[in-house]
Short mmCIF file of C-alpha atoms in Angstrom, two decimals:
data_model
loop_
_atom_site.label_atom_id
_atom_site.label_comp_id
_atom_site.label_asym_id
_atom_site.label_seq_id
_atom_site.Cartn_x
_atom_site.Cartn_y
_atom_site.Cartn_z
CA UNK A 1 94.46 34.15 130.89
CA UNK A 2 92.49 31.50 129.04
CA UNK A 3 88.66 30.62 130.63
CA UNK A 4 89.51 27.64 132.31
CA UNK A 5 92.92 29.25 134.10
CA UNK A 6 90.60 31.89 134.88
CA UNK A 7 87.79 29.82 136.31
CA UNK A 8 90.14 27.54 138.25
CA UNK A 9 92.17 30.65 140.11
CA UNK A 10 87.86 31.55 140.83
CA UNK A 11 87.41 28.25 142.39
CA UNK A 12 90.37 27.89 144.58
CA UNK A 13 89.06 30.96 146.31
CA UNK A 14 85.96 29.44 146.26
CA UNK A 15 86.97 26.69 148.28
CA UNK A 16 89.13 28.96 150.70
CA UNK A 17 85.61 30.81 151.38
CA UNK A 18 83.76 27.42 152.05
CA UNK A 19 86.29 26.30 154.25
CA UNK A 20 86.38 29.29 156.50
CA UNK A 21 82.63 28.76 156.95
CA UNK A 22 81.48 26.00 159.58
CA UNK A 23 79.07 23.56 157.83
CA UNK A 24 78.69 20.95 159.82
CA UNK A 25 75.26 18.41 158.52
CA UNK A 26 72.23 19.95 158.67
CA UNK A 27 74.29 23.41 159.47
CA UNK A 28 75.11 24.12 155.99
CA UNK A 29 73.16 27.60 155.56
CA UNK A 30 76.21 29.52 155.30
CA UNK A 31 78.07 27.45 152.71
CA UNK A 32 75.50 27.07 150.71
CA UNK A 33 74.87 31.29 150.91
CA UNK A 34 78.29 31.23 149.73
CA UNK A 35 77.54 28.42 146.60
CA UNK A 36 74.84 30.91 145.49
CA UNK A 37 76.59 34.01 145.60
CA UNK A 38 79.16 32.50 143.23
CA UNK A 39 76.62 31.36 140.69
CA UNK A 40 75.08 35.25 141.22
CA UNK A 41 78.45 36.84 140.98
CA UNK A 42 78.28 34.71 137.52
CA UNK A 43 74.65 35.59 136.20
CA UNK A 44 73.90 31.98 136.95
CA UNK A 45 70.32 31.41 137.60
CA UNK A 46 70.30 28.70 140.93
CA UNK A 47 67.40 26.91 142.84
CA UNK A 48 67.34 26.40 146.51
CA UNK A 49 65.86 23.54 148.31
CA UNK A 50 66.71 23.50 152.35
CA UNK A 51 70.75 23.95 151.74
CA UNK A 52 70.82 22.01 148.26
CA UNK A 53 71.80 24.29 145.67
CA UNK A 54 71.43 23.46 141.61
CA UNK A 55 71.86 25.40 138.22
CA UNK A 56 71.04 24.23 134.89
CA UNK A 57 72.95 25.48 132.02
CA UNK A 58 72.16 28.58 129.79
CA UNK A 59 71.06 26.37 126.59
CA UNK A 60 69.29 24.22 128.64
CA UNK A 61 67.03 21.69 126.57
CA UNK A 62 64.71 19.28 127.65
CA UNK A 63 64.57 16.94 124.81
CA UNK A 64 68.60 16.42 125.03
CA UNK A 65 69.93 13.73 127.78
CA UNK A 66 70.98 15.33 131.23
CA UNK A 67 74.46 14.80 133.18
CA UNK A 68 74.22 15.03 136.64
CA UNK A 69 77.31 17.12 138.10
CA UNK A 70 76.96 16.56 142.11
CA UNK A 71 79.33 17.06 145.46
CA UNK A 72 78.42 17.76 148.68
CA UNK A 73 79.07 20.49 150.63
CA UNK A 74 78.78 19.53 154.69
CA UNK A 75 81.74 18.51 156.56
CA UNK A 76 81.95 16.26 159.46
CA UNK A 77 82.59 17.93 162.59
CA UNK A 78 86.30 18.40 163.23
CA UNK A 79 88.33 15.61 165.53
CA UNK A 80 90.04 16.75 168.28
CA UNK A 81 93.64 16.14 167.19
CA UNK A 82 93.67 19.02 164.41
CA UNK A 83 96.51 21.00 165.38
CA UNK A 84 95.72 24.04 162.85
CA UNK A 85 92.35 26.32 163.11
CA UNK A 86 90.35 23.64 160.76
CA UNK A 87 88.01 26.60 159.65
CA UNK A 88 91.22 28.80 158.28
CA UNK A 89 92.36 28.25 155.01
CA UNK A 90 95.84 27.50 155.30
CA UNK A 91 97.49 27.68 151.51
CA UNK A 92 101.34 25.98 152.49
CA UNK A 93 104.08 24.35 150.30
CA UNK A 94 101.11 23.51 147.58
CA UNK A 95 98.32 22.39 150.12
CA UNK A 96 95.50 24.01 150.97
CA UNK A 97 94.50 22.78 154.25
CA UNK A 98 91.23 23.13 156.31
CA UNK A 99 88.51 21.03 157.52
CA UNK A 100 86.37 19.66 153.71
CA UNK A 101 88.54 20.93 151.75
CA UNK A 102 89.95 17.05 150.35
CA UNK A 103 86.34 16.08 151.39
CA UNK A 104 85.16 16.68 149.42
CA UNK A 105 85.52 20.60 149.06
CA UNK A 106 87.94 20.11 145.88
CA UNK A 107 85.58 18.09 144.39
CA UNK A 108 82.68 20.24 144.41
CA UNK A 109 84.75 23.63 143.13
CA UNK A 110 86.38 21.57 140.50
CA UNK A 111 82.54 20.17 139.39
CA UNK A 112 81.47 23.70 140.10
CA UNK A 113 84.47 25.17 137.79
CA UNK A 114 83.52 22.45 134.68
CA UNK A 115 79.70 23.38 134.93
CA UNK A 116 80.69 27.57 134.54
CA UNK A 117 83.13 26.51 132.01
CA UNK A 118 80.50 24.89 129.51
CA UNK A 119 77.35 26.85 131.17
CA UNK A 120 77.38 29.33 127.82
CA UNK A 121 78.24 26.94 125.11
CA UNK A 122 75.47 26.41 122.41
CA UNK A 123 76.97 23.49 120.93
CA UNK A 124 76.77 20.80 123.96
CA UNK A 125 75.05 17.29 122.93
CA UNK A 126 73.55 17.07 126.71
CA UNK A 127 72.83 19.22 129.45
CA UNK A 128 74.34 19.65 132.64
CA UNK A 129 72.73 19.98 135.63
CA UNK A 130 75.15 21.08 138.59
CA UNK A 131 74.25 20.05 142.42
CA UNK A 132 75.50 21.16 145.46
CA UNK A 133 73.92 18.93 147.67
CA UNK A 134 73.71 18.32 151.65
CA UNK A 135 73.65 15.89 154.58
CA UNK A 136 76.11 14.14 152.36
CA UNK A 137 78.21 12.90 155.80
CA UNK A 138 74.85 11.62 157.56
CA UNK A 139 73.22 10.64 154.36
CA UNK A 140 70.26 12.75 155.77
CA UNK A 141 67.31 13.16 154.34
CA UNK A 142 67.08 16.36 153.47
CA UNK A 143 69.69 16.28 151.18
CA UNK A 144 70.08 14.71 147.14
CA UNK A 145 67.60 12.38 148.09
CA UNK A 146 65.23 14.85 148.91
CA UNK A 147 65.48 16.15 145.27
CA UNK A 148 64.45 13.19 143.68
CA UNK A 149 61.86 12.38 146.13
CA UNK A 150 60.24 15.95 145.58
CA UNK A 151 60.98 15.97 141.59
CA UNK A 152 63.24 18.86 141.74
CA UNK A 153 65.62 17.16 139.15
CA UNK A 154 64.97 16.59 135.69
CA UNK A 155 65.52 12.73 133.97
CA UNK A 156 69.42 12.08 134.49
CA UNK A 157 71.13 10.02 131.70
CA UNK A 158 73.99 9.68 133.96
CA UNK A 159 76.01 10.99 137.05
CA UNK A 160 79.31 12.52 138.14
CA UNK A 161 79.92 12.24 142.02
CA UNK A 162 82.58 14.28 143.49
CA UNK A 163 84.60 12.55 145.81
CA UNK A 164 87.85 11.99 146.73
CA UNK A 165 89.21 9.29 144.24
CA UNK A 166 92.39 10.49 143.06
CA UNK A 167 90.46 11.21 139.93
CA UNK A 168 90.40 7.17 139.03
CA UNK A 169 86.15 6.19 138.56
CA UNK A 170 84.99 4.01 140.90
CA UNK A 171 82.29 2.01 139.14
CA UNK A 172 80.66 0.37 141.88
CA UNK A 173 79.99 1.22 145.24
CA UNK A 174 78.83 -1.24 148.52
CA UNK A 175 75.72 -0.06 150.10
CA UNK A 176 75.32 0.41 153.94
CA UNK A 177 72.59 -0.92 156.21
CA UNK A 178 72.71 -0.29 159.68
CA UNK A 179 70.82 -3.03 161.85
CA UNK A 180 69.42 -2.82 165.29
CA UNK A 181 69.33 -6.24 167.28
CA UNK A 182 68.13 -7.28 170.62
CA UNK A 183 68.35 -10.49 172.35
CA UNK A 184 65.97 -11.33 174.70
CA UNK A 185 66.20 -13.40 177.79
CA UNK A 186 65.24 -14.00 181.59
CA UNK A 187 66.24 -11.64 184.52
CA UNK A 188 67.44 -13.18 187.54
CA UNK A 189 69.90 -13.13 190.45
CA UNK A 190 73.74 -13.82 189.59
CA UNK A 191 74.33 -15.61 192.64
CA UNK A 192 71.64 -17.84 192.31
CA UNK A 193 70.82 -20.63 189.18
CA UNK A 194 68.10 -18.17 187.76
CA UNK A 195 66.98 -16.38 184.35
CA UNK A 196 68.07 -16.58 181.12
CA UNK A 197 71.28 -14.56 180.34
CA UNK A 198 70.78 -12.54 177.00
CA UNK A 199 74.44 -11.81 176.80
CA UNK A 200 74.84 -15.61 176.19
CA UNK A 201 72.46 -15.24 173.14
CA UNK A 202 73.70 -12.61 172.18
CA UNK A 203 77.37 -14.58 171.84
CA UNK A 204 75.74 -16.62 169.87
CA UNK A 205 74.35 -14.94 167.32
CA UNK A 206 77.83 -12.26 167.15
CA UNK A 207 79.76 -15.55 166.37
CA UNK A 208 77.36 -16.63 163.46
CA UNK A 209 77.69 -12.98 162.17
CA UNK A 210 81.22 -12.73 162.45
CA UNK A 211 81.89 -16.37 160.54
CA UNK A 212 79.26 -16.25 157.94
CA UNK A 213 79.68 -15.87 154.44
CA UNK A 214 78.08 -14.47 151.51
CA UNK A 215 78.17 -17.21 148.78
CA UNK A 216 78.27 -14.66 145.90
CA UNK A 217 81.40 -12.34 146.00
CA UNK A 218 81.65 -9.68 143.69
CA UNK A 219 84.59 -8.73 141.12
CA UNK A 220 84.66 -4.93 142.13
CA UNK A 221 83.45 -5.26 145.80
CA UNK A 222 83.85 -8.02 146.89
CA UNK A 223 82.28 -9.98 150.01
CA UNK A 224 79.26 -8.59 151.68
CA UNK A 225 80.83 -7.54 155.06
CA UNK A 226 79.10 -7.43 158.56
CA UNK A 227 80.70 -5.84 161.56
CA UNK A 228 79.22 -5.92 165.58
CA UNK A 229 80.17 -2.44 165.96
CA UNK A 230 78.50 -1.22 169.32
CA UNK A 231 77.17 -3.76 172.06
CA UNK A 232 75.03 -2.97 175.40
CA UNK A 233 73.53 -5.35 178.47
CA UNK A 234 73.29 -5.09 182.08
CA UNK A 235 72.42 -3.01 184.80
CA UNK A 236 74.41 -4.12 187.65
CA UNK A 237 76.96 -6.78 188.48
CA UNK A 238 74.67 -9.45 190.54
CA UNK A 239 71.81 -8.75 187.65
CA UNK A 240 71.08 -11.80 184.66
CA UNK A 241 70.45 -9.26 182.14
CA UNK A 242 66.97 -9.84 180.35
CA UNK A 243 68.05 -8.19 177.30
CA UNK A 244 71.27 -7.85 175.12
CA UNK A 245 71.33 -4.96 172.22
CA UNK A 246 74.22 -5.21 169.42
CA UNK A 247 74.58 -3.11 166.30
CA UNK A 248 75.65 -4.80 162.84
CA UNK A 249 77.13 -2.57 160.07
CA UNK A 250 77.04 -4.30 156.41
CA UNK A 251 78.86 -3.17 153.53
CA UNK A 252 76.84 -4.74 150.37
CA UNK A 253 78.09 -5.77 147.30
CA UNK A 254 76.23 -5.60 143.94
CA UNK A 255 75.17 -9.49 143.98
CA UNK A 256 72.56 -8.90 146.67
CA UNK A 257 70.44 -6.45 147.74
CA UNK A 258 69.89 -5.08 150.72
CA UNK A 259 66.61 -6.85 151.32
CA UNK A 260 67.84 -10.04 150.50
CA UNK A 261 70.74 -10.06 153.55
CA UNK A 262 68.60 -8.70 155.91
CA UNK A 263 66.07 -11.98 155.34
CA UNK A 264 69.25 -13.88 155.46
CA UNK A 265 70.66 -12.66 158.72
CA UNK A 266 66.93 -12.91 160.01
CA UNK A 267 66.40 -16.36 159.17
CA UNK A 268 69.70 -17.05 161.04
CA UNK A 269 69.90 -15.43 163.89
CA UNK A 270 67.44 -15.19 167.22
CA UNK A 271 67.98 -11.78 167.88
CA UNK A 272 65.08 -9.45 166.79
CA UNK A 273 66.30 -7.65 163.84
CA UNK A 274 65.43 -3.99 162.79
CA UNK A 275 67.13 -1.86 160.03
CA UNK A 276 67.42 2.07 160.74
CA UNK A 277 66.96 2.38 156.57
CA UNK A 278 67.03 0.50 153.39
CA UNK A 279 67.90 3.46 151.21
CA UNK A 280 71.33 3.08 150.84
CA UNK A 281 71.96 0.00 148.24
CA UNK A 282 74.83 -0.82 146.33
CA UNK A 283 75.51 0.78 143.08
CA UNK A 284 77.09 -0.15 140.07
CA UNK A 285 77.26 1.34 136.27
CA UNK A 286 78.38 -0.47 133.12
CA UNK A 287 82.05 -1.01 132.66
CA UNK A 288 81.16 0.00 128.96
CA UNK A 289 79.24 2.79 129.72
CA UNK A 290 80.18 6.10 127.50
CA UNK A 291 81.49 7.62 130.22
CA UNK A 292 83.59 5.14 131.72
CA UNK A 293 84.90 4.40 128.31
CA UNK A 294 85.45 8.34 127.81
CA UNK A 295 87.60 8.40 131.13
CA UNK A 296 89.27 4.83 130.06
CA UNK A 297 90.80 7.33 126.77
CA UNK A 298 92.23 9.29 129.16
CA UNK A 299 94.14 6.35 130.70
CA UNK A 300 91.78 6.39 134.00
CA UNK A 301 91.80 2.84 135.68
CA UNK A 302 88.27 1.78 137.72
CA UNK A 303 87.71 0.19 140.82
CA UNK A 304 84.66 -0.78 143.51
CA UNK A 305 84.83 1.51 146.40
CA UNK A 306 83.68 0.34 149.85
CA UNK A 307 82.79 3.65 151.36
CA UNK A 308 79.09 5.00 150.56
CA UNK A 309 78.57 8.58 148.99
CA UNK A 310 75.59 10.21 147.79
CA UNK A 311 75.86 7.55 144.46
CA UNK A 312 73.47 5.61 147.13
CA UNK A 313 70.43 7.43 146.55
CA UNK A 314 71.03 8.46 142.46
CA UNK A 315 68.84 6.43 140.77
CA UNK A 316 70.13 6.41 137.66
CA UNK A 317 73.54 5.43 136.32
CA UNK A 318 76.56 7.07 138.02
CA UNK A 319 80.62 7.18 138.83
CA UNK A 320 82.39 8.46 141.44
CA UNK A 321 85.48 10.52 140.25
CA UNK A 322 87.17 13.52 142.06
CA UNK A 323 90.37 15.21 143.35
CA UNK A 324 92.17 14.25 146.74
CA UNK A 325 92.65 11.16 148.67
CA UNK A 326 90.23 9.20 150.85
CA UNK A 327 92.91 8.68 153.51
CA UNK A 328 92.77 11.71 154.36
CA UNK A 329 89.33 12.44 154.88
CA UNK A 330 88.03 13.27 158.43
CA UNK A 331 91.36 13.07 159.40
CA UNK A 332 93.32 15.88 161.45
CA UNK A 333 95.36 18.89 159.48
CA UNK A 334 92.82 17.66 156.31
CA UNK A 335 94.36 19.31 152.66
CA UNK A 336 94.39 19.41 149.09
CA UNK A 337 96.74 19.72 146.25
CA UNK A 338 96.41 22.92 144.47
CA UNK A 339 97.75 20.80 141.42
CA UNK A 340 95.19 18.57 142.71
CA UNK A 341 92.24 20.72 142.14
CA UNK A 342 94.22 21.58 138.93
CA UNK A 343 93.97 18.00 137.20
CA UNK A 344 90.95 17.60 138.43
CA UNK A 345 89.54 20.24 136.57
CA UNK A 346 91.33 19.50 133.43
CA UNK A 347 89.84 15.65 133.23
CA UNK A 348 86.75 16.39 133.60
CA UNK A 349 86.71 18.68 130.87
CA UNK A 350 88.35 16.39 128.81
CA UNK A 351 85.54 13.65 130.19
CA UNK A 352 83.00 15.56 129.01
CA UNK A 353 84.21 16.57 125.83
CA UNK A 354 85.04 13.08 124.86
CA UNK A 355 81.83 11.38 126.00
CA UNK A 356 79.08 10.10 123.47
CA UNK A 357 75.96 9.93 125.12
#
C-alpha cells in the first residue's frame, strides 16, 4: 500500500471519529482532542489555541513562502428531520453519512491527509501550514480570525479553504453584513387619529430595499443582494406602535465594500441603521494566480460562490476548493462520497505539486 492509499484509508477513519463526536460552535473540545491525537499518533508537533488546531511541516522554513491549508471543524446543530443517529457514522452503498461529514468534515481529512502526505519531504518550494480551525458555522470570534488577530500564523502567500465545492475553485466569494434597523414613530390609540405608525415607515424603507440596485454587478458574483429577513412591531392590537425593528441580510460582491453599502443604504433609508460586524467582506484572488492556473491544468473550472466561509477573514490571497456538495449541507441524512474524499485527496496533491509560487 503506497503512502497516499495508506493515508487516505487513515483519514476516512478520521472523519468517522469526528463525526461520532458532537461539535457543535463553540463546543468543539472534543473534535479538536481528536485532530490532535491524530497529528500525535503521527509525531506531528501541533499548537492549540481555544479549539483551533495547526501544524507546520517538518522542514519548515521561514524564508520560503507559506500555503495556508484550512477547514473547519464545528458543525451546525442537527435539524430535526434527520432520520438516522446524525452522530453515528453510517458507511452505506459508498456514503458515509453523519452530521459534518460533507460539511465540511471531508474537506478537512482530505486537507489533513495532503499536509501528512508532504509533512516529511525535504524538497518542497513552500511550506505548509495546516489549520483546523473553529466557529467556522457562526463565524465566531474565537476561531481563524482569532489567529491572525493574535499572530499565531506566520505570512501566508496564499490559501486553500476546505469546503464543499465539488472540488471546482471558487475564486471569489460575497461577503455578509448583517444590519439592525429601527424605525421610529409616535404611540397612540388605534381607534382614535393619533401617533405615528412605525410599521408604515418601516414599509417604506423594506420597499426601497427590496427594489434597489447596485449599479456595479460583478462577473463572478454578481449583484449585491439585500434581504428583510426577520421583522418585529407592536404590542397589542388597539396600540400605534412607536417603533418598527427589521433585519437586512446583504450578500456583497467584490465591486463594493462593505462600508461603502452600508453609507448607501444609510443615506437612503430613515430607519436607524446598525451593523452587528464589518468583518466579513468579499473576497476575491487573481484568475491568474499560480494556483488557480495549477488547478486550471487539471481541467478545474472556477466560479463566485455566494455563501461565506472562513475565506472572509484570510487576509491574504485564497480559493475555496473541497470534496462534497453544498446542497447538502445542514441538510437531514448529511453524507459523503468515499470516492469523494478519494478525488479530493488526489487533486490536491496534484495542486500542489504543480503550483509555482
Amino acid at each position: 500500500m503506497n503512502l497516499q492509499t495508506q493515508i487516505t484509508a487513515d483519514v476516512i477513519e478520521l472523519l468517522k471519529s469526528l463525526i461520532a463526536c458532537p461539535s457543535m460552535s463553540k463546543e468543539e473540545n472534543g473534535t479538536a482532542a481528536i485532530i490532535s491525537e491524530y497529528l500525535s499518533a503521527h509525531n506531528i508537533p501541533y499548537f492549540r489555541k481555544i479549539n483551533n488546531i495547526w501544524a507546520k511541516n517538518k522542514y519548515y522554513n521561514k524564508d520560503l513562502p507559506t500555503v495556508l491549508l484550512n477547514s473547519h471543524h464545528d458543525t451546525v446543530k442537527p435539524n430535526p428531520n434527520w432520520t438516522l443517529d446524525p452522530f453515528a457514522p453510517t458507511e452505506k452503498d459508498g456514503k458515509i453519512y453523519g452530521l459534518g461529514s460533507n460539511d465540511a468534515g471531508a474537506s478537512l481529512v482530505s486537507l489533513l491527509a495532503v499536509f501528512h502526505y508532504y509533512y516529511y519531504r525535504t524538497d518542497l518550494q513552500y511550506n505548509l501550514l495546516f489549520v483546523a480551525s473553529a466557529e467556522e458555522e457562526i463565524t465566531g470570534k474565537n476561531g481563524l480570525e482569532l489567529l491572525f488577530k493574535e499572530n499565531d500564523l506566520p505570512k501566508i502567500n496564499f490559501a486553500m479553504v476546505g469546503e464543499p465545492t465539488q472540488m471546482q475553485m471558487a475564486i471569489a466569494e460575497k461577503g455578509l453584513m448583517v444590519l439592525d434597523c429601527s424605525a421610529k414613530g409616535i404611540a397612540g390609540h388605534a381607534a382614535r387619529n393619533e401617533g405615528d405608525n412605525a410599521i408604515y415607515k418601516s414599509i417604506k424603507d423594506i420597499n426601497w430595499i427590496q427594489n434597489y440596485q447596485f449599479q456595479k454587478s460583478s462577473e463572478l458574483l454578481g449583484p449585491v443582494k439585500m434581504s428583510v429577513t426577520i421583522i418585529n412591531a407592536g404590542s397589542q392590537h388597539n396600540v400605534v406602535p412607536a417603533e418598527c425593528n427589521f433585519t437586512i441580510d446583504v450578500r456583497a460582491n467584490d465591486q463594493y465594500s462593505l462600508e461603502d453599502i452600508l453609507e448607501t443604504i444609510s443615506h437612503n433609508i430613515d430607519s436607524e441603521v446598525v451593523a452587528r460586524s464589518m468583518r466579513l467582506q468579499p473576497s476575491k484572488i487573481d484568475p491568474n494566480h499560480p494556483i488557480v492556473l495549477s488547478g486550471k491544468k487539471l481541467g478545474l473550472s472556477t466560479y463566485g460562490s455566494p455563501t461565506t466561509s472562513d475565506q472572509a477573514v484570510i487576509p491574504y490571497p485564497s480559493i475555496k476548493i473541497g470534496p462534497g456538495d453544498s446542497a447538502r449541507s445542514h441538510t437531514a441524512d448529511e453524507y459523503i462520497f468515499i470516492t469523494e474524499i478519494e478525488e479530493g485527496i488526489d487533486i490536491y496533491i496534484k495542486m500542489l505539486k504543480e503550483v509555482i509560487i
